CSV table of C-alpha atoms in Angstrom, one decimal:
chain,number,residue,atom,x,y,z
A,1105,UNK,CA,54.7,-51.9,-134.4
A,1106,UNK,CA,57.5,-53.0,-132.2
A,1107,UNK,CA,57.1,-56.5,-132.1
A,1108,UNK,CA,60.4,-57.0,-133.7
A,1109,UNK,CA,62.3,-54.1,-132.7
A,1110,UNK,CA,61.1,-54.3,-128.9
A,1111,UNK,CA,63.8,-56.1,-128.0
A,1112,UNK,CA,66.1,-52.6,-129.0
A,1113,UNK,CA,63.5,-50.5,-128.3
A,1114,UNK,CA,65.8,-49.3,-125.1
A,1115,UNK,CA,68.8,-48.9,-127.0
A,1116,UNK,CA,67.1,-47.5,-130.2
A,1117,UNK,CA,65.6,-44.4,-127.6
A,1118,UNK,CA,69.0,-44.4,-125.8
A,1119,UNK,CA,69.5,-40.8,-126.7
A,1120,UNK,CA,66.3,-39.4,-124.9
A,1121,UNK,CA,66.6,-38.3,-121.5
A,1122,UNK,CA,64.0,-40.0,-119.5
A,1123,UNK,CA,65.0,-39.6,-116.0
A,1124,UNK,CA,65.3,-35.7,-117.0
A,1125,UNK,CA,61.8,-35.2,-118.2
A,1126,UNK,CA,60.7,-37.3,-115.4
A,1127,UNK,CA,61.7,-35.0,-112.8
A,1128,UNK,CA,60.8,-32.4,-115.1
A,1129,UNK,CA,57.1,-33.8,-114.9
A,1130,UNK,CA,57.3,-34.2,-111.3
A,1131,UNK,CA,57.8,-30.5,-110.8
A,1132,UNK,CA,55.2,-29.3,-112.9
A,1133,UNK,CA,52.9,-32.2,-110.7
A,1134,UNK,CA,53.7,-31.2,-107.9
A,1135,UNK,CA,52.8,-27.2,-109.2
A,1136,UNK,CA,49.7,-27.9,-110.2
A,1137,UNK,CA,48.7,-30.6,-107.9
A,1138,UNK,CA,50.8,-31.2,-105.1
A,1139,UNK,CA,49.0,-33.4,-103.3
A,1140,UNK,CA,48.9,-36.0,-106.5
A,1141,UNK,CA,50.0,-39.4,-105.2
A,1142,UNK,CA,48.7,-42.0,-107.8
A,1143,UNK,CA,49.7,-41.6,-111.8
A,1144,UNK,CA,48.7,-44.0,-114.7
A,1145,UNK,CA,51.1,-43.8,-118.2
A,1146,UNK,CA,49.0,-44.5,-121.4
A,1147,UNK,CA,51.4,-45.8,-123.6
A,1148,UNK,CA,53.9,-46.6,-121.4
A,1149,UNK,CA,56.7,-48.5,-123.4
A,1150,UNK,CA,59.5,-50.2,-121.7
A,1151,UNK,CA,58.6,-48.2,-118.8
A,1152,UNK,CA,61.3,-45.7,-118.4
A,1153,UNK,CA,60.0,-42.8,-117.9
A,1154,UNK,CA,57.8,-44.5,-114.5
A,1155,UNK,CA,61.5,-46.1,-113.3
A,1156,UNK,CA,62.2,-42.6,-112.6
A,1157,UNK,CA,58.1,-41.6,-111.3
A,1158,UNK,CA,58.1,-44.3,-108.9
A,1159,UNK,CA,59.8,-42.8,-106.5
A,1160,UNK,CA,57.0,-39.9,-106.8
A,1161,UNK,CA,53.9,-41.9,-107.2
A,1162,UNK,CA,52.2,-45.3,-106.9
A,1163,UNK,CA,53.0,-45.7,-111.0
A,1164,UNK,CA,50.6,-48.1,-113.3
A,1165,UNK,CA,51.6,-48.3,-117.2
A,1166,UNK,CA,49.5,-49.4,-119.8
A,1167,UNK,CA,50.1,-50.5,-123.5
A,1168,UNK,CA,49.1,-51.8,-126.6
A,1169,UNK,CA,52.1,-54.3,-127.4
A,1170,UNK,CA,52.7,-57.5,-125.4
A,1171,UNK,CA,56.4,-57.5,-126.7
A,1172,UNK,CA,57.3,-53.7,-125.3
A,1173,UNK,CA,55.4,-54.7,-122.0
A,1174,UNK,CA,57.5,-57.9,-122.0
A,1175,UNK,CA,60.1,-55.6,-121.5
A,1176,UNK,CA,59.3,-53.3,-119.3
A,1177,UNK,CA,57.7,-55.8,-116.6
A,1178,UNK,CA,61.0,-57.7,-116.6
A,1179,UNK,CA,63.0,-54.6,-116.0
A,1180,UNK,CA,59.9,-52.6,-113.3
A,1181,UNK,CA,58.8,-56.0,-112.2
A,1182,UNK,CA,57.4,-54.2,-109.1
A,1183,UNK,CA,54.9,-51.8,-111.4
A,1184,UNK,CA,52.1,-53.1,-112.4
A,1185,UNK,CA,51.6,-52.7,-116.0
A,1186,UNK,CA,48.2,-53.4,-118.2
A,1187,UNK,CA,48.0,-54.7,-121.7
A,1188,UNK,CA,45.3,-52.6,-123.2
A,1189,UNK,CA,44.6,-49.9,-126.5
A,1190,UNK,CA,44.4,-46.2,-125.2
A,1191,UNK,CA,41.5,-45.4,-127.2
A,1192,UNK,CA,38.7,-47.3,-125.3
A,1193,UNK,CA,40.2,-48.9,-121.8
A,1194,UNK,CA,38.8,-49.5,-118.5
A,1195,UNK,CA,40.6,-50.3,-115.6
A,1196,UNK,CA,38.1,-49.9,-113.1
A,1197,UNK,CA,39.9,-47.4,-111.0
A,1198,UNK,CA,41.2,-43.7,-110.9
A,1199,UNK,CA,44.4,-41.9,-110.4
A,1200,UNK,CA,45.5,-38.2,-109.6
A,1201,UNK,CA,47.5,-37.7,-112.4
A,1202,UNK,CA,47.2,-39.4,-116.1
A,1203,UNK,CA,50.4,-38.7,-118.8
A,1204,UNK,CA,50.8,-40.4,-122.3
A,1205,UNK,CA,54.2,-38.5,-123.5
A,1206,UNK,CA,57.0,-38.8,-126.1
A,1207,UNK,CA,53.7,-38.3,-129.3
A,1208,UNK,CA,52.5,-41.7,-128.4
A,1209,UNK,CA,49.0,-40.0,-128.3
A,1210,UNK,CA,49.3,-39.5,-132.1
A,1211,UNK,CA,49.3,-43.8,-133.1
A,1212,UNK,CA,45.1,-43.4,-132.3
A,1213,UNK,CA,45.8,-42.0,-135.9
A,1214,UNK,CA,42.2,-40.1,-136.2
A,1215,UNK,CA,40.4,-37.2,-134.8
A,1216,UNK,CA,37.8,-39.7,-133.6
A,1217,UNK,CA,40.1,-41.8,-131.7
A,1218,UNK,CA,42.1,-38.8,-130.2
A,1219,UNK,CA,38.3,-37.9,-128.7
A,1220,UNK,CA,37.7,-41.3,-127.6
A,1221,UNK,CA,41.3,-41.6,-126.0
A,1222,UNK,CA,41.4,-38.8,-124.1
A,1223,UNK,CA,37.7,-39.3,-122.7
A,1224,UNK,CA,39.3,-42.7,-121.9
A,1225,UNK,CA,41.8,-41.2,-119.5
A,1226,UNK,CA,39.7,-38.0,-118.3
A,1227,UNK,CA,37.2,-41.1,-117.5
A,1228,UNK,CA,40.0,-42.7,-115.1
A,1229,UNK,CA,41.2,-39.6,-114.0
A,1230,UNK,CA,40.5,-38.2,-110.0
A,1231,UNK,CA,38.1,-35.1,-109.5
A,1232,UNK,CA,40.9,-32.4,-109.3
A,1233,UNK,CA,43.2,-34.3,-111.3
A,1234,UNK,CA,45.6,-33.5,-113.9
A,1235,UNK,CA,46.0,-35.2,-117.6
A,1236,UNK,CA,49.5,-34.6,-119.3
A,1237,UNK,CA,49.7,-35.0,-123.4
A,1238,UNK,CA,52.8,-34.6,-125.5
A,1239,UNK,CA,51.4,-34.4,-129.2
A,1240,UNK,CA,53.1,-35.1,-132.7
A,1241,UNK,CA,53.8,-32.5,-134.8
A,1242,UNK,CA,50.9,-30.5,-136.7
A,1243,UNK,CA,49.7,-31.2,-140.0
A,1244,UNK,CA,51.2,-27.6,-141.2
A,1245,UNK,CA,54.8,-28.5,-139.3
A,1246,UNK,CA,55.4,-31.9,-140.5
A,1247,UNK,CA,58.5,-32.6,-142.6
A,1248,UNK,CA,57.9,-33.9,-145.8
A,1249,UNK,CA,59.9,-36.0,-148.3
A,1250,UNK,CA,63.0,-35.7,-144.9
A,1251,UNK,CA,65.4,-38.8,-144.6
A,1252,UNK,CA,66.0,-39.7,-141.1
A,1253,UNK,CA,69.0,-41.7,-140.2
A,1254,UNK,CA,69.9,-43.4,-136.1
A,1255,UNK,CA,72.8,-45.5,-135.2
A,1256,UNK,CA,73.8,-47.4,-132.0
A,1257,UNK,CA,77.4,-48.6,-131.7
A,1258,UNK,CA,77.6,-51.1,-128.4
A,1259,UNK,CA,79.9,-53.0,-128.4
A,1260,UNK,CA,77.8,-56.4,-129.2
A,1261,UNK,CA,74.9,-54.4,-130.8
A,1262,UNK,CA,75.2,-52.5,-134.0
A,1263,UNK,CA,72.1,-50.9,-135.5
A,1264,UNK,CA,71.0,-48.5,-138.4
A,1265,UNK,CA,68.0,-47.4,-138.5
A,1266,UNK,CA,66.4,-45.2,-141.6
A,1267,UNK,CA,63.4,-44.2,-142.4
A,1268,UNK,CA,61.8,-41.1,-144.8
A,1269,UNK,CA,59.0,-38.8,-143.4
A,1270,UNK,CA,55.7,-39.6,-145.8
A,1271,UNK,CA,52.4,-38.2,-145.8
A,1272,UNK,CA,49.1,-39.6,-146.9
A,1273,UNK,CA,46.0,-37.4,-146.1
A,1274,UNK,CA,46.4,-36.6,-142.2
A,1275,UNK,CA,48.8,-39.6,-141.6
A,1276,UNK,CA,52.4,-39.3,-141.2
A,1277,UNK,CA,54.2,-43.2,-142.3
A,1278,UNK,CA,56.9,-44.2,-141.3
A,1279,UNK,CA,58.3,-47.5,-143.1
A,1280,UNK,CA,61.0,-48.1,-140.7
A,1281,UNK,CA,64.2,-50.0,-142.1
A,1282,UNK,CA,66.3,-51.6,-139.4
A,1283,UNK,CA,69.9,-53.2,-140.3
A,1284,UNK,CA,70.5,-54.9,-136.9
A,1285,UNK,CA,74.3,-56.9,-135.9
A,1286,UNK,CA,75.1,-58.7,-133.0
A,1287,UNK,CA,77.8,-61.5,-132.7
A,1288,UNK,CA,75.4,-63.9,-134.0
A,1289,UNK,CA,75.1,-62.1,-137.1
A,1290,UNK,CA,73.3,-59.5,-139.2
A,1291,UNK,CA,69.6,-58.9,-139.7
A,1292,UNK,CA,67.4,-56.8,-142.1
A,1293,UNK,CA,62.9,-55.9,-141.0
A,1294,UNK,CA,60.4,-53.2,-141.8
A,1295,UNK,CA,58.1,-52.0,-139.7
A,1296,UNK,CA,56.0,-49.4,-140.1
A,1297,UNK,CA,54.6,-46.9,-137.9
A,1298,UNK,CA,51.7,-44.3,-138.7
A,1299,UNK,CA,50.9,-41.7,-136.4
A,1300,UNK,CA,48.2,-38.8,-136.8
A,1301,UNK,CA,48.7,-35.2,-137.7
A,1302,UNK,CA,46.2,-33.2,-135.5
A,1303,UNK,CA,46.1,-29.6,-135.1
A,1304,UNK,CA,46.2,-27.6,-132.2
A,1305,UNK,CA,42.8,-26.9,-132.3
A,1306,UNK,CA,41.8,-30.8,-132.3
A,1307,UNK,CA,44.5,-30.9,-129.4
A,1308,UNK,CA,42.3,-28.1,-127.5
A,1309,UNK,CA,38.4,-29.7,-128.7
A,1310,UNK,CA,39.5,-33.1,-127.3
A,1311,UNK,CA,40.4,-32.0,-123.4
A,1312,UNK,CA,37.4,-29.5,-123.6
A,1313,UNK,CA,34.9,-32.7,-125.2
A,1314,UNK,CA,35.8,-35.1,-122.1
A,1315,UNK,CA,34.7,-32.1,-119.9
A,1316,UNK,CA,38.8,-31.1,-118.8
A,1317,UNK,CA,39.7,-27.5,-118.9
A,1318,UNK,CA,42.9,-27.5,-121.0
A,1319,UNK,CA,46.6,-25.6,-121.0
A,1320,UNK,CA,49.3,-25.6,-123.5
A,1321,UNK,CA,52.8,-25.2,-123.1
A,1322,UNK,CA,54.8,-24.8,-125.8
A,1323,UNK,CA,58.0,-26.4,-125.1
A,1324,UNK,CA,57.0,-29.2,-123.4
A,1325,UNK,CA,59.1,-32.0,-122.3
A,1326,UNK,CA,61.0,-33.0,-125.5
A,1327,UNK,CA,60.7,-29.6,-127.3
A,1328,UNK,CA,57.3,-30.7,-129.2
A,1329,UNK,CA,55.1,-28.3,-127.1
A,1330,UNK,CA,52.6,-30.4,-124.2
A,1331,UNK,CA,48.6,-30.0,-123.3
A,1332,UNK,CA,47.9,-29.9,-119.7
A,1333,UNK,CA,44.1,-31.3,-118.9
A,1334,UNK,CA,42.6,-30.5,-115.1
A,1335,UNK,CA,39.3,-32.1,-114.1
C-alpha cells in the first residue's frame, strides 16, 4: 500500500480538510481532558493532521510504510515519527491522548487485530487519558459493486484515480488504478488496499477488552461516526 502512490499521497487527499478536523479534535481534547499535553497518531500518514496538533501538543506519529513516513518527516522534520504496525507496537513510553483517524484503524483487517491494536494503544495510553478512533464503514453500510472516480488537475500533476467497492467475506478491496502525468510523461499502477468491515459492536468489545470505557459519536470528524476510549 502506498509505496507507489506516496509520493501523491498529499495531493491524492487534497480535498480533506485536515487543519479543520484538527482543531476540531483539539476541542473535543481539551473537553474531555484539558489538561492533555502529549498525543501519539497511529497511522499517521504524511503527517498532516499533527502539522496542525503541534501547536496543541508534543505530537509523535507512527506508521507502517517507510515511503509515507518519508514524506511526512521531510515535511514535520521537527516531529518525531516511528516506523512501526499498529497492531502490536511498543514504544516504551505513554501519552495523554492516542488518535488513529481518517478509517486507518480498519487496514488491521480482522476482529483479532482490531483487539490487539487497540490494546496496543490503551497499553501506551496515560491513566486518565483519552483514545480517539474513526472506524470504516460497517459490514451492513458498505457500498457494493460502487465505482469511485478522483482527479487532480495541478498544473504539472494530472491524476485519475478509479477504483470499484468489492467485498470478500468481511473485507472491503480496493484494487486501486492510478493514471498519473507529469511533464515527464504518463504512468499507469495498481495497488490495492483491503480494509475491514467491523460492526459497531466489535467497535464497542475492543475499547471495553483493553480495559477503556468507550463513547461514540456519530458524526465524527469526516462524517463516518468516531469512538471515544478513556482510561
Amino acid at each position: 500500500m502506498y509505496i507507489k502512490s506516496a509520493h501523491f499521497y498529499n495531493a491524492i487527499y487534497k480535498f480533506k480538510d485536515y487543519d479543520g478536523a484538527s482543531k476540531q479534535l483539539h476541542s473535543l481534547i481539551e473537553q474531555y481532558h484539558p489538561n492533555a499535553s502529549t498525543l501519539l497518531d497511529v497511522a499517521c500518514g504524511t503527517g498532516k493532521h499533527l502539522g496542525t496538533l503541534q501547536n496543541y501538543y508534543q505530537v509523535q506519529g507512527l506508521d507502517i510504510s517507510p515511503e509515507i513516513l518519508t514524506i511526512a518527516r521531510n515535511e514535520f522534520p521537527a516531529i518525531p515519527f516511528h516506523e512501526e504496525n499498529m497492531i502490536d507496537f511498543n514504544l516504551g513510553h505513554q501519552f495523554d491522548v492516542i488518535t488513529c483517524l481518517f478509517s486507518s484503524i480498519a487496514y488491521v483487517k480482522t476482529v483479532k487485530n482490531l483487539n490487539q491494536a487497540v490494546s496496543s494503544m490503551a497499553d501506551h495510553l496515560e491513566l486518565g487519558g483519552i483514545m480517539v478512533i474513526e472506524p470504516w464503514v460497517s459490514p451492513e453500510n458498505y457500498w457494493r459493486n460502487k465505482i469511485i472516480a478522483n482527479f487532480v488537475d495541478e498544473p504539472d500533476l494530472k491524476i485519475s484515480w478509479m477504483y470499484a467497492h468489492e467485498m470478500i467475506d468481511l473485507i472491503s478491496v480496493f484494487n486501486i488504478n492510478y493514471l498519473v502525468g507529469t511533464p515527464l510523461g504518463v504512468e499507469h499502477f495498481t495497488e490495492l488496499h483491503e480494509m475491514g468491515l467491523f460492526t459497531h459492536q466489535q467497535y464497542l468489545d475492543s475499547f471495553q477488552k483493553a480495559g477503556l470505557k468507550v463513547e461514540y459519536d456519530v458524526k465524527g470528524l469526516f462524517g463516518r461516526g468516531m469512538y471515544l476510549g478513556f482510561k
